[in-house]
Amino acid sequence: MLDNKKVVFSGVQPSGNLTIGNYLGAIRNFSAFSEEHLCFYCVVDMHSITVRQTPAELRRRTYETLALYIACGLDPMKNNLYVQSHVPAHAELSWILNCYTMFGELARMTQFKDKSAKNETNINAGLFTYPVLMAADILLYQTELVPVGADQKQHLEMTRDIAHRFNNIYGDVFVVPEPYIPAEGTRIMSLAEPTTKMSKSDENENATVRILDPKDVIIRKFKRAVTDSGSEVRFAEGKDGINNLITIYSCFTGKTVSEIEREFEGRGYGDFKIAVGEACADALKPVQEKFSELIRDKAYLESTMKSGADSASYYARKTLSKVKRKVGFVI
Ligand code: AQP
């Protein structure tokens, strides 16, 4: 609790143009907490340099991610919207927590294994200790709820383990957070390889649908989506491609799986793919319109990120001072 409100924290890396996976699994769920909770939504630029970035693109995407937060309904007056590297307490707490995290537990993280396999020439220490920085992000604000997609569940469990370990030594320093993983949209899969997660850094453009893709591009990508050789729109074991499209259609329309199966009975995959594309493009249209207004106003985005960082720093410093005192630093 901070200011008598439960705290919510989440973040998105500006490591690529955001996808409908980031939207459905995370961002579109953020605004539901704004009225009742104290919310911290961060553009986690420090996480994104664990994979090599082009500096100008990273800067551009940092502004864009913040603009997308607002375009997706986050009011900067009701949420702390800021950039991770603007609040140095994240890095400071991360170092301290590194000393309370075991090598073996980090080595078990599936994201580390996946990303090391994809970046064989750059398996850096940051990629390895990524979950510790994530734990610092969350624990710094005494967070109770973390809205994330299912892929982040393992990292969140590690955050909880680190918090418990620290609390067992020093008393109740950290609130132990819970994940908030919505029932739908928790794991949107690649359109090209539906057994793997849709990722913004995927180089195959046909694998991802970006939040900012124009309607014709969205429909083209869905038309090309990999499916099995059948034709019946039915959610079933082993039909990963069609299951993914049903999930996406359900997320954008609010229809249940059985309603969708009835709607497309006897109509084949072709019709269904176009309908998924239409539903997705229509749902994203208001976000895209708001985004294009916001991105032109750099001064507004800069003042928003500055006031968000000032306010976040105020809360972060409280936890950090407590942690430093507990471990024995002279402060
Ligand atoms: N495919 C997905 N389905 C559902 N949720 C997803 N998220 C990401 N992909 C999907 C959720 O989006 C939030 C922000 O993710 P992130 O930027 O912190 O990192 P990530 O999970 O590694 O996302 P990407 O898109 O796969 O990025 P890259 O390609 O850079 O690694 C998280 O809540 C995540 O669960």
Coordinates of C-alpha atoms and ligand atoms in Angstrom, one line a residue:
M1 CA 0.0 0.0 0.0
L2 CA 1.2 3.5 -0.8
D3 CA -1.0 6.5 -0.1
N4 CA -3.7 4.0 1.2
K5 CA -3.9 2.5 -2.3
K6 CA -2.8 -0.9 -3.6
V7 CA 0.0 -0.5 -6.0
V8 CA 0.1 -1.8 -9.6
F9 CA 3.4 -1.9 -11.7
S10 CA 4.1 -3.0 -15.2
G11 CA 6.4 -2.2 -18.0
V12 CA 7.0 -2.8 -21.7
Q13 CA 10.4 -2.8 -23.4
P14 CA 10.9 -0.4 -26.4
S15 CA 12.7 -3.2 -28.1
G16 CA 10.6 -3.2 -31.3
N17 CA 7.3 -1.9 -32.7
L18 CA 4.7 -3.1 -30.2
T19 CA 2.5 -6.1 -31.3
I20 CA -1.1 -7.1 -30.6
G21 CA 0.6 -9.6 -28.1
N22 CA 1.8 -6.7 -26.1
Y23 CA -1.6 -5.0 -26.5
L24 CA -3.8 -7.9 -25.6
G25 CA -1.5 -9.5 -23.0
A26 CA -0.6 -6.3 -21.2
I27 CA -1.3 -2.7 -22.2
R28 CA -5.0 -2.9 -22.8
N29 CA -5.5 -4.3 -19.3
F30 CA -3.6 -1.5 -17.6
S31 CA -6.2 1.3 -17.5
A32 CA -8.7 -0.9 -15.5
F33 CA -6.6 -0.2 -12.4
S34 CA -6.2 3.5 -12.8
E35 CA -9.1 4.7 -10.7
E36 CA -8.7 2.5 -7.6
H37 CA -4.9 1.8 -7.5
L38 CA -1.7 3.7 -7.5
C39 CA -0.3 2.8 -10.9
F40 CA 3.3 2.8 -12.2
Y41 CA 3.6 2.1 -15.9
C42 CA 7.2 2.2 -17.1
V43 CA 8.9 2.1 -20.5
V44 CA 11.7 -0.3 -19.6
D45 CA 14.5 1.0 -21.8
M46 CA 17.2 -0.5 -19.5
H47 CA 15.8 -4.0 -20.1
S48 CA 15.8 -3.5 -23.9
I49 CA 19.6 -3.0 -24.1
T50 CA 20.2 -6.6 -23.1
V51 CA 19.8 -7.1 -26.8
R52 CA 21.8 -4.8 -29.1
Q53 CA 19.6 -1.8 -30.2
T54 CA 20.2 1.0 -32.7
P55 CA 20.4 4.1 -30.5
A56 CA 18.2 6.4 -32.7
E57 CA 15.6 3.6 -33.0
L58 CA 15.6 3.0 -29.3
R59 CA 15.0 6.7 -28.6
R60 CA 12.2 6.8 -31.2
R61 CA 10.5 3.7 -29.8
T62 CA 10.8 5.1 -26.2
Y63 CA 8.6 8.1 -27.2
E64 CA 6.3 5.8 -29.2
T65 CA 5.8 3.4 -26.3
L66 CA 4.9 6.2 -24.0
A67 CA 2.5 7.7 -26.6
L68 CA 0.9 4.2 -27.0
Y69 CA 0.4 3.9 -23.3
I70 CA -1.6 7.2 -23.5
A71 CA -3.4 6.2 -26.7
C72 CA -4.5 2.9 -25.1
G73 CA -6.3 4.9 -22.4
L74 CA -3.8 5.6 -19.7
D75 CA -4.3 9.1 -18.4
P76 CA -1.0 10.6 -17.2
M77 CA -2.9 12.5 -14.5
K78 CA -4.1 9.2 -13.0
N79 CA -1.0 7.0 -13.6
N80 CA 2.7 7.4 -13.2
L81 CA 4.0 7.1 -16.8
Y82 CA 7.7 7.3 -17.1
V83 CA 11.0 5.9 -18.5
Q84 CA 12.9 3.4 -16.4
S85 CA 16.4 5.0 -17.0
H86 CA 15.0 8.3 -15.7
V87 CA 14.6 6.8 -12.2
P88 CA 18.1 5.7 -11.1
A89 CA 16.7 3.8 -8.1
H90 CA 15.8 0.9 -10.4
A91 CA 19.5 0.3 -11.2
E92 CA 20.6 0.8 -7.6
L93 CA 18.1 -1.6 -6.2
S94 CA 18.9 -4.1 -8.9
W95 CA 22.5 -4.2 -7.9
I96 CA 21.6 -4.9 -4.3
L97 CA 19.1 -7.6 -5.3
N98 CA 21.7 -9.2 -7.5
C99 CA 23.5 -10.1 -4.2
Y100 CA 20.4 -11.9 -3.0
T101 CA 19.7 -13.9 -6.2
M102 CA 21.3 -17.2 -6.9
F103 CA 23.2 -18.1 -10.1
G104 CA 21.3 -21.4 -10.4
E105 CA 17.9 -19.8 -10.3
L106 CA 18.8 -17.3 -13.0
A107 CA 20.2 -20.1 -15.2
R108 CA 16.8 -21.8 -15.1
M109 CA 14.9 -18.9 -16.7
T110 CA 13.4 -20.0 -20.0
Q111 CA 13.5 -16.4 -21.4
F112 CA 17.3 -16.4 -20.8
K113 CA 17.6 -19.7 -22.6
D114 CA 15.5 -18.6 -25.5
K115 CA 17.2 -15.2 -25.9
S116 CA 20.7 -16.7 -25.6
A117 CA 19.8 -19.1 -28.4
K118 CA 18.7 -16.2 -30.6
N119 CA 21.7 -13.9 -29.7
E120 CA 24.6 -16.4 -29.7
T121 CA 27.2 -13.6 -30.2
N122 CA 25.9 -11.4 -27.4
I123 CA 25.0 -13.5 -24.4
N124 CA 25.8 -10.7 -22.0
A125 CA 25.5 -10.5 -18.2
G126 CA 22.5 -8.2 -18.5
L127 CA 20.6 -10.8 -20.4
F128 CA 21.3 -13.2 -17.5
T129 CA 20.4 -10.8 -14.7
Y130 CA 17.3 -9.4 -16.5
P131 CA 14.9 -10.9 -13.9
V132 CA 16.7 -9.2 -11.1
L133 CA 16.2 -5.8 -12.7
M134 CA 12.6 -6.8 -13.2
A135 CA 12.3 -7.7 -9.5
A136 CA 13.8 -4.3 -8.6
D137 CA 11.3 -2.5 -10.9
I138 CA 8.4 -4.2 -9.1
L139 CA 9.6 -4.3 -5.5
L140 CA 10.7 -0.6 -5.5
Y141 CA 7.1 0.5 -5.4
Q142 CA 5.8 -2.0 -2.9
T143 CA 3.7 -3.4 -5.7
E144 CA 0.8 -5.8 -5.0
L145 CA -0.3 -6.5 -8.6
V146 CA 1.6 -6.9 -11.8
P147 CA -0.5 -7.2 -15.0
V148 CA 1.6 -9.2 -17.5
G149 CA 1.2 -11.8 -20.2
A150 CA 1.7 -15.5 -19.3
D151 CA 5.3 -15.4 -20.6
Q152 CA 6.4 -13.3 -17.6
K153 CA 5.0 -15.7 -15.0
Q154 CA 8.3 -17.3 -14.3
H155 CA 10.1 -14.0 -13.8
L156 CA 7.3 -12.9 -11.4
E157 CA 7.8 -16.1 -9.4
M158 CA 11.5 -15.2 -9.1
T159 CA 10.6 -11.7 -7.9
R160 CA 8.4 -13.3 -5.2
D161 CA 11.3 -15.6 -4.2
I162 CA 13.7 -12.7 -4.0
A163 CA 11.3 -10.7 -1.9
H164 CA 10.7 -13.6 0.5
R165 CA 14.4 -14.2 0.8
F166 CA 15.1 -10.5 1.6
N167 CA 12.2 -10.3 4.0
N168 CA 13.3 -13.5 5.8
I169 CA 16.7 -11.9 6.6
Y170 CA 15.6 -8.3 7.3
G171 CA 12.0 -8.3 8.3
D172 CA 9.0 -7.1 6.2
V173 CA 10.8 -4.8 3.8
F174 CA 9.0 -5.7 0.5
V175 CA 5.4 -6.4 -0.3
V176 CA 5.3 -9.7 -2.1
P177 CA 3.6 -9.1 -5.4
E178 CA 1.0 -11.2 -7.3
P179 CA 0.8 -11.6 -11.0
Y180 CA -2.4 -10.4 -12.7
I181 CA -2.7 -12.6 -15.8
P182 CA -6.0 -12.1 -17.6
A183 CA -7.9 -15.2 -18.8
E184 CA -7.8 -14.1 -22.4
G185 CA -4.9 -12.8 -24.6
T186 CA -2.3 -14.0 -22.2
R187 CA -0.2 -15.7 -24.9
I188 CA -0.7 -14.6 -28.5
M189 CA 1.3 -16.7 -30.8
S190 CA 3.3 -15.9 -33.9
L191 CA 1.3 -15.9 -37.1
A192 CA 4.1 -17.6 -39.0
E193 CA 5.0 -20.2 -36.3
P194 CA 2.0 -20.6 -34.0
T195 CA 3.9 -22.8 -31.5
T196 CA 6.1 -19.8 -30.5
K197 CA 5.0 -16.5 -28.9
M198 CA 4.4 -13.4 -31.0
S199 CA 7.4 -11.1 -30.2
K200 CA 8.0 -7.5 -31.2
S201 CA 11.6 -8.3 -32.0
D202 CA 10.8 -11.0 -34.5
E203 CA 12.4 -10.2 -37.8
N204 CA 9.8 -12.0 -39.9
E205 CA 7.2 -9.3 -40.5
N206 CA 4.5 -11.9 -41.3
A207 CA 4.9 -13.3 -37.8
T208 CA 3.6 -10.3 -36.0
V209 CA 0.8 -7.8 -36.2
R210 CA 1.9 -4.4 -34.9
I211 CA -0.5 -2.1 -33.0
L212 CA 0.3 0.6 -35.6
D213 CA 0.0 -1.5 -38.8
P214 CA -2.4 0.0 -41.3
K215 CA -5.7 -2.0 -42.0
D216 CA -4.6 -3.4 -45.3
V217 CA -1.3 -4.7 -43.8
I218 CA -3.2 -6.3 -40.9
I219 CA -5.6 -8.1 -43.2
R220 CA -2.8 -9.2 -45.4
K221 CA -0.9 -10.6 -42.5
F222 CA -3.9 -12.5 -41.2
K223 CA -4.6 -13.9 -44.7
R224 CA -1.1 -15.3 -44.7
A225 CA -1.3 -16.7 -41.2
V226 CA -0.1 -20.3 -41.0
T227 CA -2.9 -22.8 -40.3
D228 CA -3.3 -26.5 -40.8
S229 CA -4.7 -28.2 -43.9
G230 CA -8.3 -28.4 -42.6
S231 CA -11.1 -26.0 -43.1
E232 CA -13.3 -26.2 -40.1
V233 CA -13.0 -23.2 -37.6
R234 CA -12.9 -25.2 -34.4
F235 CA -10.7 -24.9 -31.3
A236 CA -8.9 -28.2 -31.0
E237 CA -5.7 -29.8 -29.8
G238 CA -2.9 -29.6 -32.3
K239 CA -4.6 -26.8 -34.4
D240 CA -2.2 -24.2 -33.1
G241 CA -2.7 -21.7 -35.9
I242 CA -6.5 -21.7 -35.9
N243 CA -6.6 -21.8 -32.1
N244 CA -4.5 -18.6 -32.1
L245 CA -6.7 -16.9 -34.6
I246 CA -9.8 -17.9 -32.6
T247 CA -8.2 -16.4 -29.4
I248 CA -7.3 -13.2 -31.2
Y249 CA -10.8 -12.8 -32.7
S250 CA -12.3 -13.6 -29.3
C251 CA -10.2 -10.9 -27.6
F252 CA -11.1 -8.2 -30.1
T253 CA -14.8 -9.1 -30.3
G254 CA -15.6 -10.4 -26.9
K255 CA -17.3 -13.5 -28.4
T256 CA -16.8 -16.9 -26.8
V257 CA -15.1 -19.8 -28.6
S258 CA -18.4 -21.6 -29.2
E259 CA -20.1 -18.4 -30.6
I260 CA -17.1 -18.1 -33.0
E261 CA -17.3 -21.7 -34.0
R262 CA -21.1 -21.3 -34.7
E263 CA -20.5 -18.0 -36.6
F264 CA -18.0 -19.6 -39.0
E265 CA -19.6 -23.1 -39.4
G266 CA -19.2 -24.2 -43.0
R267 CA -17.4 -21.0 -44.1
G268 CA -13.8 -22.1 -44.2
Y269 CA -10.5 -20.6 -43.1
G270 CA -10.3 -17.9 -45.8
D271 CA -13.5 -16.1 -44.6
F272 CA -12.5 -16.4 -41.0
K273 CA -9.0 -14.9 -41.5
I274 CA -10.5 -11.9 -43.2
A275 CA -12.9 -11.5 -40.3
V276 CA -10.1 -11.7 -37.7
G277 CA -8.2 -9.0 -39.7
E278 CA -11.2 -6.7 -39.8
A279 CA -12.0 -7.1 -36.1
C280 CA -8.4 -6.4 -35.2
A281 CA -8.0 -3.4 -37.5
D282 CA -11.3 -1.9 -36.3
A283 CA -10.4 -2.3 -32.6
L284 CA -7.0 -0.7 -33.1
K285 CA -8.3 2.2 -35.2
P286 CA -9.0 4.6 -32.2
V287 CA -5.7 3.7 -30.7
Q288 CA -3.9 4.5 -33.9
E289 CA -5.8 7.9 -34.3
K290 CA -4.9 9.0 -30.8
F291 CA -1.3 7.9 -31.3
S292 CA -0.8 9.9 -34.4
E293 CA -1.9 13.1 -32.6
L294 CA 0.3 12.4 -29.6
I295 CA 3.5 11.5 -31.4
R296 CA 3.5 14.9 -33.1
D297 CA 3.6 16.6 -29.7
K298 CA 7.1 15.8 -28.5
A299 CA 7.0 18.6 -25.8
Y300 CA 3.9 17.1 -24.3
L301 CA 5.5 13.6 -24.2
E302 CA 8.7 15.0 -22.6
S303 CA 6.8 16.8 -19.9
T304 CA 4.7 13.7 -19.2
M305 CA 7.8 11.5 -18.9
K306 CA 9.5 14.1 -16.7
S307 CA 6.6 14.5 -14.2
G308 CA 6.1 10.7 -14.2
A309 CA 9.7 10.2 -13.3
D310 CA 9.7 12.8 -10.6
S311 CA 6.7 11.3 -9.0
A312 CA 8.0 7.7 -9.4
S313 CA 11.3 8.7 -7.9
Y314 CA 9.6 10.1 -4.8
Y315 CA 8.1 6.6 -4.0
A316 CA 11.2 4.7 -5.2
R317 CA 13.5 6.6 -2.9
K318 CA 11.5 5.6 0.2
T319 CA 11.9 1.9 -0.5
L320 CA 15.6 2.3 -1.6
S321 CA 16.5 4.2 1.6
K322 CA 14.9 1.5 3.7
V323 CA 16.8 -1.3 1.8
K324 CA 20.1 0.5 2.2
R325 CA 19.6 0.9 5.9
K326 CA 18.7 -2.7 6.3
V327 CA 21.7 -4.1 4.5
G328 CA 24.0 -1.8 6.5
F329 CA 24.9 1.0 4.1
V330 CA 25.7 4.4 5.7
I331 CA 23.0 6.7 4.3
Ligands
AQP1 N1 2.7 -12.7 -27.5 C1 2.3 -12.2 -26.3 N2 1.1 -12.5 -25.8 C2 0.7 -12.0 -24.7 N3 1.4 -11.1 -24.0 C3 2.6 -10.7 -24.4 N4 3.5 -9.9 -24.0 C4 4.6 -9.9 -24.8 N5 4.3 -10.7 -25.9 C5 3.1 -11.3 -25.6 C6 3.4 -9.1 -22.8 O1 3.7 -7.8 -23.1 C7 4.3 -7.1 -22.0 C8 5.6 -6.4 -22.4 O2 6.5 -7.3 -22.8 P1 8.1 -6.9 -22.8 O3 8.2 -5.8 -23.7 O4 8.5 -6.6 -21.4 O5 8.9 -8.2 -23.2 P2 8.5 -9.5 -23.8 O6 7.6 -10.3 -23.0 O7 9.9 -10.1 -24.1 O8 7.8 -9.0 -25.2 P3 8.2 -9.3 -26.6 O9 7.2 -8.6 -27.5 O10 8.4 -10.7 -26.9 O11 9.6 -8.4 -26.7 P4 11.0 -8.9 -27.3 O12 10.7 -9.4 -28.7 O13 11.8 -7.7 -27.2 O14 11.5 -10.0 -26.4 C9 4.6 -8.3 -20.9 O15 3.6 -8.2 -19.9 C10 4.4 -9.5 -21.7 O16 4.0 -10.6 -20.9

